[in-house]
CSV table of C-alpha atoms in Angstrom, one decimal:
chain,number,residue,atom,x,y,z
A,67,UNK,CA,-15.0,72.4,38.1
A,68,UNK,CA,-15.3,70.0,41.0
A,69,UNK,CA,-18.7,69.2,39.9
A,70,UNK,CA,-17.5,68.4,36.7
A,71,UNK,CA,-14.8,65.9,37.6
A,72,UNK,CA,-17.1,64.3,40.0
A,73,UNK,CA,-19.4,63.6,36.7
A,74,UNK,CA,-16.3,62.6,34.9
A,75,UNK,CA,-15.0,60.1,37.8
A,76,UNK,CA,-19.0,58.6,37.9
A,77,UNK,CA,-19.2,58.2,34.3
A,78,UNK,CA,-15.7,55.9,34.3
A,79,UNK,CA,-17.0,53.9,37.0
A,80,UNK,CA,-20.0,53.0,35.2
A,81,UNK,CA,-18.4,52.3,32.6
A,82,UNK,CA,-16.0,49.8,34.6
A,83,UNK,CA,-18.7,48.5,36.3
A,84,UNK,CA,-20.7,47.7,32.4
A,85,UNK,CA,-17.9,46.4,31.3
A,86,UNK,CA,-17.3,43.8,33.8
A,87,UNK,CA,-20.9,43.2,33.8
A,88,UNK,CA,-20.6,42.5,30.2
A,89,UNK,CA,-17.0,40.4,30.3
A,90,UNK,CA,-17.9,37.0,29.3
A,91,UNK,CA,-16.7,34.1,32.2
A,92,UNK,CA,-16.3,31.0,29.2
A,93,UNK,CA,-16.3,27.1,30.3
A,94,UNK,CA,-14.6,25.5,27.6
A,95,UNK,CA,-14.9,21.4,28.1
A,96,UNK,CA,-11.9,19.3,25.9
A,97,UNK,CA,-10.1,16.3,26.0
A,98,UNK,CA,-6.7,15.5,27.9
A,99,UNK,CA,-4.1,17.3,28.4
A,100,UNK,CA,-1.6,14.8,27.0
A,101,UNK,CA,-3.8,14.4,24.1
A,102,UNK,CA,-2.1,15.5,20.6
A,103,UNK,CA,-4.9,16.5,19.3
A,104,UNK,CA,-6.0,18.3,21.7
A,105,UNK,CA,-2.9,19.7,22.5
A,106,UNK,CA,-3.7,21.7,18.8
A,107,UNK,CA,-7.6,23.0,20.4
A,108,UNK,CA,-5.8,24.1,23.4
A,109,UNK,CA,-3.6,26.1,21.5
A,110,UNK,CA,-6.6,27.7,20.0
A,111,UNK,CA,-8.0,28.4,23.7
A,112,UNK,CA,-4.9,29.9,24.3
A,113,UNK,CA,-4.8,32.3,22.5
A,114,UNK,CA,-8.1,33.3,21.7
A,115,UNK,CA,-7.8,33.8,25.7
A,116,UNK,CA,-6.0,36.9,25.2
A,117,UNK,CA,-9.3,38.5,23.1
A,118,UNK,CA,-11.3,37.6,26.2
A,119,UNK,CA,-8.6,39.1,28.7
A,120,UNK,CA,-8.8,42.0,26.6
A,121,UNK,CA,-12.5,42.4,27.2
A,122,UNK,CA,-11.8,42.0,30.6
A,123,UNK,CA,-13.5,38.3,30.8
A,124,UNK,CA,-12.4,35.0,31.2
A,125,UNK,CA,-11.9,31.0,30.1
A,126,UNK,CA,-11.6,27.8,32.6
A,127,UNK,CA,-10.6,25.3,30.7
A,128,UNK,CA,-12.4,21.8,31.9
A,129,UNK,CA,-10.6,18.6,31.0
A,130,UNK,CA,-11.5,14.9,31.3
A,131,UNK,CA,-8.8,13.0,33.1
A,132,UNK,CA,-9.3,10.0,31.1
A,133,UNK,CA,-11.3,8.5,28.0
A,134,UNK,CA,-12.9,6.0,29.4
A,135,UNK,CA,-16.3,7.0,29.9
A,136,UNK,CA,-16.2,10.1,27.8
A,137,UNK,CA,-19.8,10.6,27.7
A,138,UNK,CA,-20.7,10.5,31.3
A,139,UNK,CA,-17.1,12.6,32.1
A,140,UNK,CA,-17.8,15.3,29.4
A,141,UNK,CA,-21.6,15.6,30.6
A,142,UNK,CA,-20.4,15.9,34.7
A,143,UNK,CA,-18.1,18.7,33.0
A,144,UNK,CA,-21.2,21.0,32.1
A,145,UNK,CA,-22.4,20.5,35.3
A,146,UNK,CA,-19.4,21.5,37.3
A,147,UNK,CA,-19.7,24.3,34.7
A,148,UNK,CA,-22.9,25.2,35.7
A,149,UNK,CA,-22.1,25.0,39.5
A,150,UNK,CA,-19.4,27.9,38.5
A,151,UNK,CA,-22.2,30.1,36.8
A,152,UNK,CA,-20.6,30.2,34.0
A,153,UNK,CA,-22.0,32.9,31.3
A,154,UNK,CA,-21.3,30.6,28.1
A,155,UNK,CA,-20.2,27.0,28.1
A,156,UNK,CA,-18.5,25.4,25.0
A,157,UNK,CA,-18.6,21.6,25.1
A,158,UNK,CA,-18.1,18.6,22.4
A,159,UNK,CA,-21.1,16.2,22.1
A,160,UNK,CA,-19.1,13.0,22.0
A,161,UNK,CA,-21.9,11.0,23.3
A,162,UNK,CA,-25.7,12.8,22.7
A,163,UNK,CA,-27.3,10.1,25.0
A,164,UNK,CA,-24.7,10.9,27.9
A,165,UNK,CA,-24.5,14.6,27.3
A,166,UNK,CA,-27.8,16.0,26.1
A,167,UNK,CA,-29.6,16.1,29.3
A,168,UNK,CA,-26.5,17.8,30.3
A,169,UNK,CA,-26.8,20.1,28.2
A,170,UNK,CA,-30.5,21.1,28.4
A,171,UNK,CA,-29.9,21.9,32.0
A,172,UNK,CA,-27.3,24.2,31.0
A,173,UNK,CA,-29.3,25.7,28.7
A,174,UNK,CA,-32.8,25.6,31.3
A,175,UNK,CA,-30.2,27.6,33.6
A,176,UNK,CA,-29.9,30.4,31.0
A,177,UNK,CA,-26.7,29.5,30.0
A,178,UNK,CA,-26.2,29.3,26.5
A,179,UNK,CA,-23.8,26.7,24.3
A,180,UNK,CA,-21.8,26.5,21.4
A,181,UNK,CA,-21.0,22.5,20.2
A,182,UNK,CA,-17.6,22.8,19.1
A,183,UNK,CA,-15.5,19.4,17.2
A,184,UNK,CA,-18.0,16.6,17.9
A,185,UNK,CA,-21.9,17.2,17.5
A,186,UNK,CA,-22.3,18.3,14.4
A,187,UNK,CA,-24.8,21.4,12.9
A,188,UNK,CA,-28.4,19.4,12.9
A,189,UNK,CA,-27.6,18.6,17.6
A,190,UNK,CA,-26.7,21.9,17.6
A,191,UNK,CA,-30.5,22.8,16.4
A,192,UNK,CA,-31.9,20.2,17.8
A,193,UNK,CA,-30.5,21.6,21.7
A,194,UNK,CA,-30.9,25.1,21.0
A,195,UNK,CA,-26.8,26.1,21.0
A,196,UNK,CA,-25.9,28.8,19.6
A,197,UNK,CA,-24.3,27.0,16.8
A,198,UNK,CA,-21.2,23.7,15.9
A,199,UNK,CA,-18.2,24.6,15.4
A,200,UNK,CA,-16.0,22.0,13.3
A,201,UNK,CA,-15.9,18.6,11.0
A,202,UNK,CA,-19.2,17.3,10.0
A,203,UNK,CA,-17.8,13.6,10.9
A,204,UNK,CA,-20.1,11.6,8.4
A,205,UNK,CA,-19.3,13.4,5.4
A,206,UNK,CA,-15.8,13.2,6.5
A,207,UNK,CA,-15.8,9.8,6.2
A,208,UNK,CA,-17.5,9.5,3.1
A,209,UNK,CA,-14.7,11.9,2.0
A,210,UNK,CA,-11.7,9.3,3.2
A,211,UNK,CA,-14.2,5.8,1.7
A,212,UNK,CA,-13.9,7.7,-2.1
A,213,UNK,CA,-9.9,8.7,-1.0
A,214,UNK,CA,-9.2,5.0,-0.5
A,215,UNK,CA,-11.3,3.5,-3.3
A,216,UNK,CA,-10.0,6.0,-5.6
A,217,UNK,CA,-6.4,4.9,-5.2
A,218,UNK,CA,-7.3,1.0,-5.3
A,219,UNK,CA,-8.2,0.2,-2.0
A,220,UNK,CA,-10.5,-3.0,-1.7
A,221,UNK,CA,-10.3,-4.2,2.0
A,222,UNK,CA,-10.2,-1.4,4.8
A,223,UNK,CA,-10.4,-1.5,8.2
A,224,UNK,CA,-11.4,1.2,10.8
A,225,UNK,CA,-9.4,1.5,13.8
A,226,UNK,CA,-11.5,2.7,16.5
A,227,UNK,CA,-9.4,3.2,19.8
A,228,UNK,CA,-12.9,5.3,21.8
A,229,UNK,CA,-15.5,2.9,20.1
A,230,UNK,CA,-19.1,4.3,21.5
A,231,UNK,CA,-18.3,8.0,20.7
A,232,UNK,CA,-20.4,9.2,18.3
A,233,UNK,CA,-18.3,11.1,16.3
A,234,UNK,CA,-15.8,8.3,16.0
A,235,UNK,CA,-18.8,5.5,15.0
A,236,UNK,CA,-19.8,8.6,12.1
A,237,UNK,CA,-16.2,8.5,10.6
A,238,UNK,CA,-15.8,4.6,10.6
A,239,UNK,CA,-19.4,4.2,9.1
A,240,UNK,CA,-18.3,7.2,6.3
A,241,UNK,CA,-15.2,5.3,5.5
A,242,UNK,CA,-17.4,1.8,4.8
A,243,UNK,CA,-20.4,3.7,3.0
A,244,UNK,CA,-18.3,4.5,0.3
A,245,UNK,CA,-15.8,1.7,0.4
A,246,UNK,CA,-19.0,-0.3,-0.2
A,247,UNK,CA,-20.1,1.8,-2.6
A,248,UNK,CA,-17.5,1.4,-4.9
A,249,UNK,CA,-17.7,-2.7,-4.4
A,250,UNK,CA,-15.0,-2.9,-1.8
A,251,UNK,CA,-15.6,-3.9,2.0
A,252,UNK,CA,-14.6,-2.1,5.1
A,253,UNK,CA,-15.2,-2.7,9.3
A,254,UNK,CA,-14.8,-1.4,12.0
A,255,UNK,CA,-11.7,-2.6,14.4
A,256,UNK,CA,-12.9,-1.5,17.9
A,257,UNK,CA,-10.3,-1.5,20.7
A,258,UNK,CA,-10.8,-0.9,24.0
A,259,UNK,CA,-10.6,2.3,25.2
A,260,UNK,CA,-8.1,1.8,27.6
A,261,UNK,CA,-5.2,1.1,24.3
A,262,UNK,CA,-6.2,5.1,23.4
A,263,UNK,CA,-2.8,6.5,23.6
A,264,UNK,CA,-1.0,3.7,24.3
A,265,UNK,CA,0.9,2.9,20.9
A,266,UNK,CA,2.1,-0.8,21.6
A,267,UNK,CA,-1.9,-2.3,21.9
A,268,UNK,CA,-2.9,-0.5,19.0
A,269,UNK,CA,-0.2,-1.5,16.9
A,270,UNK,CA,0.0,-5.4,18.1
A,271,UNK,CA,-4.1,-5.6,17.4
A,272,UNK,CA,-3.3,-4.2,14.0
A,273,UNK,CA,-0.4,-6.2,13.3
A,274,UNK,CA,-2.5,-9.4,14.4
A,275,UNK,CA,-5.4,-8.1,12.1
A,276,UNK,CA,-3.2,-7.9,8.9
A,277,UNK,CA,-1.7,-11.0,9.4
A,278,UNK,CA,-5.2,-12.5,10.0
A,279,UNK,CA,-6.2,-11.7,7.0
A,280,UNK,CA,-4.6,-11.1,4.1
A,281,UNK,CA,-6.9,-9.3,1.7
A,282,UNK,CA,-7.0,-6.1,4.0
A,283,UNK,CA,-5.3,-3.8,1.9
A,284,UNK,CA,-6.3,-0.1,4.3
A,285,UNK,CA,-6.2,1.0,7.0
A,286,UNK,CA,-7.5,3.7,8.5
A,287,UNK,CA,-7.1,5.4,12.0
A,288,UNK,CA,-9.3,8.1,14.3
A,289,UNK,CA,-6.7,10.0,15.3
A,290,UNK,CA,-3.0,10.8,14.1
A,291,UNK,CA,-1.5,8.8,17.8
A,292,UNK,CA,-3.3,6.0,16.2
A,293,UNK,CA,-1.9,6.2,12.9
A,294,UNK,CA,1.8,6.3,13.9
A,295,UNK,CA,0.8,2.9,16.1
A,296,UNK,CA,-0.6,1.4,12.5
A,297,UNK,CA,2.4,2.6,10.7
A,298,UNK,CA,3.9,0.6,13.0
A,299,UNK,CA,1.7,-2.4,13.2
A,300,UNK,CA,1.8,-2.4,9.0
A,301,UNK,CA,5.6,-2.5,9.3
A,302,UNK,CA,5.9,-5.6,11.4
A,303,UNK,CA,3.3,-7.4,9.9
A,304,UNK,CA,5.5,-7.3,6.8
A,305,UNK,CA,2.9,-5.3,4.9
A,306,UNK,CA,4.8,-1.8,4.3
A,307,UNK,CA,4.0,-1.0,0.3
A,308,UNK,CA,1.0,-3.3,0.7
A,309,UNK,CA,-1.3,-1.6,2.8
A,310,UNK,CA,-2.2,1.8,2.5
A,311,UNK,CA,-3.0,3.8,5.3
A,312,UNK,CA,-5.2,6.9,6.0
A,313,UNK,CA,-6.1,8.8,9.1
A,314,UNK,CA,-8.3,11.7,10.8
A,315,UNK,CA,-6.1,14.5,11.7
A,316,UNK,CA,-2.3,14.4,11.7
A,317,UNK,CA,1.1,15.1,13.4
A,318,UNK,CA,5.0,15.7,12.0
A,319,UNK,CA,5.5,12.1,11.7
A,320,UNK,CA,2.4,11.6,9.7
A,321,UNK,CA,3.5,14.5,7.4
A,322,UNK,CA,6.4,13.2,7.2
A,323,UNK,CA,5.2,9.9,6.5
A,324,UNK,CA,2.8,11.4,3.6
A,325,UNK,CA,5.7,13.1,2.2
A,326,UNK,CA,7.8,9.8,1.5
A,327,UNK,CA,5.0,7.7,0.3
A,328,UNK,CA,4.5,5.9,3.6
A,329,UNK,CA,1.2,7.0,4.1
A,330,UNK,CA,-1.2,7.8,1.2
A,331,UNK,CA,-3.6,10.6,3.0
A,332,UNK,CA,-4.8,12.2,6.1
A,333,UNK,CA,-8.2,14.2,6.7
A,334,UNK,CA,-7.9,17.6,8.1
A,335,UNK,CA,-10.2,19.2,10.3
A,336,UNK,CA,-8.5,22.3,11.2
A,337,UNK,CA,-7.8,21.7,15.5
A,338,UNK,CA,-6.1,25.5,16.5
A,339,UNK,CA,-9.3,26.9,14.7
A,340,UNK,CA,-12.3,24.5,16.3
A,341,UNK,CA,-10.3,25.9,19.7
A,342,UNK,CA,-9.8,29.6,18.3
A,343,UNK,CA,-13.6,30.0,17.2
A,344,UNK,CA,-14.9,28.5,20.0
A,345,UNK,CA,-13.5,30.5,22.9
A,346,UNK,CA,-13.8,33.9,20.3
A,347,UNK,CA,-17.7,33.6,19.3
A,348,UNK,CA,-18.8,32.9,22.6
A,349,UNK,CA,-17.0,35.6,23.8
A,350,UNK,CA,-18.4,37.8,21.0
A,351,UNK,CA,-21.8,36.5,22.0
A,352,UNK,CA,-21.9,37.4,25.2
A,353,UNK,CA,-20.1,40.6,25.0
A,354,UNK,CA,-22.1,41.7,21.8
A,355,UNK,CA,-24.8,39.1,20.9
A,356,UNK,CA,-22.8,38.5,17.7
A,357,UNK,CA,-23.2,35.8,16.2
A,358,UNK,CA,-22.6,34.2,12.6
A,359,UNK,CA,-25.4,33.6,10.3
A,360,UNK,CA,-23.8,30.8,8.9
A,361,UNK,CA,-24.8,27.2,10.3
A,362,UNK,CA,-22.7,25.2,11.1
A,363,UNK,CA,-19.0,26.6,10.9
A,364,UNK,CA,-17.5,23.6,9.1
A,365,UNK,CA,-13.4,23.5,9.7
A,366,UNK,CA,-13.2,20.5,7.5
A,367,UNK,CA,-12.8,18.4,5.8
A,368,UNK,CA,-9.8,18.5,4.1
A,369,UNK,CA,-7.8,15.8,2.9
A,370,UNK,CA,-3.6,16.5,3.0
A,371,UNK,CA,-1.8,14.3,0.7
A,372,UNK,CA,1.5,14.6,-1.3
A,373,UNK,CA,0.2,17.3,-3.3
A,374,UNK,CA,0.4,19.5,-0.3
A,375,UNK,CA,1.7,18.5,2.4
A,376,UNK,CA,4.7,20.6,1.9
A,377,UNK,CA,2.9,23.8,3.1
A,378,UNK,CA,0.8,21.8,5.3
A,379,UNK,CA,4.0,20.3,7.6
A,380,UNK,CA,4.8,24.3,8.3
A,381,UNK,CA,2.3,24.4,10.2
A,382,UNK,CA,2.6,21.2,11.5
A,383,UNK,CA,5.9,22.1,13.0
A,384,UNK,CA,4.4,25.1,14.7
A,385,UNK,CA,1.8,23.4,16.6
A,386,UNK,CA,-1.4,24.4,14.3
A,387,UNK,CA,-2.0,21.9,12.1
């Protein structure tokens, strides 16, 4: 009997021991804290934490303090990541030509990576990560360019808060590709990346835009912060029912905007998820070398306009979408 429990008691502690041989330590690298948007992939982390926890494993969630050299910031990030020997890092690749060599270290240290939000399916090959989690940015653009043209947009502009990240050049080029294409015009508006999140700048530079010219008849924002400024902007520069505006990703106010005809669209590309899939697959990964055959895991996009933003603001209100 003795002999018998003592097989028992060895057989549960290598079993403890596997298992927290096996428990995945994730390095997740994101945007701001105060950042709406992120606010949403955070949510995901969050609780797609509690899987990991479950498996006994855990996520450090890195931040960058500010935006203004996100490529540099977000690449120092996988290093500090790779100083904490961490078993799987998920990172954004905002900027390829700050990041990449990043990256590769990461991935020369044995430590493999999934792209989530910004990178995009053919970088994720091109590194070796596992695979990209979220909106394609390009086509996503394309998809808000035929949006606006559609509904009689001529004259857009592309307000570009972070200009020199990657993912945010993709959208405004989508955008003008198929503005052009239908034998309207679009640019770019680049701001400084200091105005990110603050919602005066953006909205005077968008204000003096519109009044600047008056054949601008769209506009079109990066992030949902950025369209409430230009909701703003359109307002005082007398152009409210005049000027149509679009956006990438949304809040309440946004919904609410689209709801009473104050906003004709916004493209969707599925935050809580991006954050949820991330932290979840690479915990599946390392746990279980699973992994999805498919390549990449598009969230988006999605476009949310009066025909359903109804069920869309439910979500909204919740913190998901």
């Amino acid at each position: 009997m003795w002999k018998l429990l003592k097989i028992a008691c060895a057989g549960a502690a290598l079993a403890i021991i596997a298992q927290a041989a096996m428990a995945a330590n994730i390095a997740i690298i994101g945007g701001k804290a105060d950042d709406p948007f992120f606010a949403k992939i955070k949510k995901g982390i969050d609780d797609a934490t509690l899987v990991v926890q479950a498996h006994g494993g855990t996520v450090n969630y890195l931040q960058l303090q500010t935006y203004d050299n996100i490529g540099g910031d977000a690449a120092n990030l996988v290093r500090t990541a790779i100083s904490q020997q961490a078993s799987i890092i998920a990172v954004p690749n905002w900027v390829p030509a700050a990041e990449d060599e990043a990256i590769k270290a990461a991935l020369a240290a044995g430590i493999p990576v999934m792209l989530y939000n910004s990178g995009g399916g053919d970088k994720a090959k091109e590194l070796g990560a596992i695979n990209y989690i979220g909106n394609e940015e390009y086509p996503a653009g394309l998809a808000g360019g035929e949006y606006f043209s559609t509904h009689g947009a001529k004259h857009v502009i592309c307000v570009n808060t972070v200009p020199g990240a990657q993912n945010l050049e993709d959208r405004c080029k989508g955008i003008a590709d198929n503005v052009t294409k239908a034998g309207g015009k679009s640019e770019q508006l680049p701001l400084p990346a200091s105005s990110f999140g603050d919602p005066t700048a953006v909205a005077e530079a968008i204000k003096a835009t519109l009044l600047k010219d008056d054949s601008i008849d769209g506009v079109f924002t990066i992030s949902a912060g950025d369209a409430d400024s230009a909701a703003t902007g359109i307002d005082q520069a007398g152009k409210t029912g005049k000027v149509q505006l679009g956006s990438f990703d949304m809040n309440v106010a946004g919904l609410n905007r689209i709801k009473d005809g104050k906003q004709l669209f916004a493209i969707d590309q599925q935050p809580w998820l991006q954050g949820f899939l991330a932290v979840t697959m690479s915990d599946a990964y390392v746990n279980y070398a699973l992994k999805l055959a498919s390549a990449p895991i598009l969230t988006g996009p999605g476009i949310v306009d009066k025909s359903n933003v109804e069920i869309t603001l439910k979500g909204g209100e919740q913190g998901y979408r």
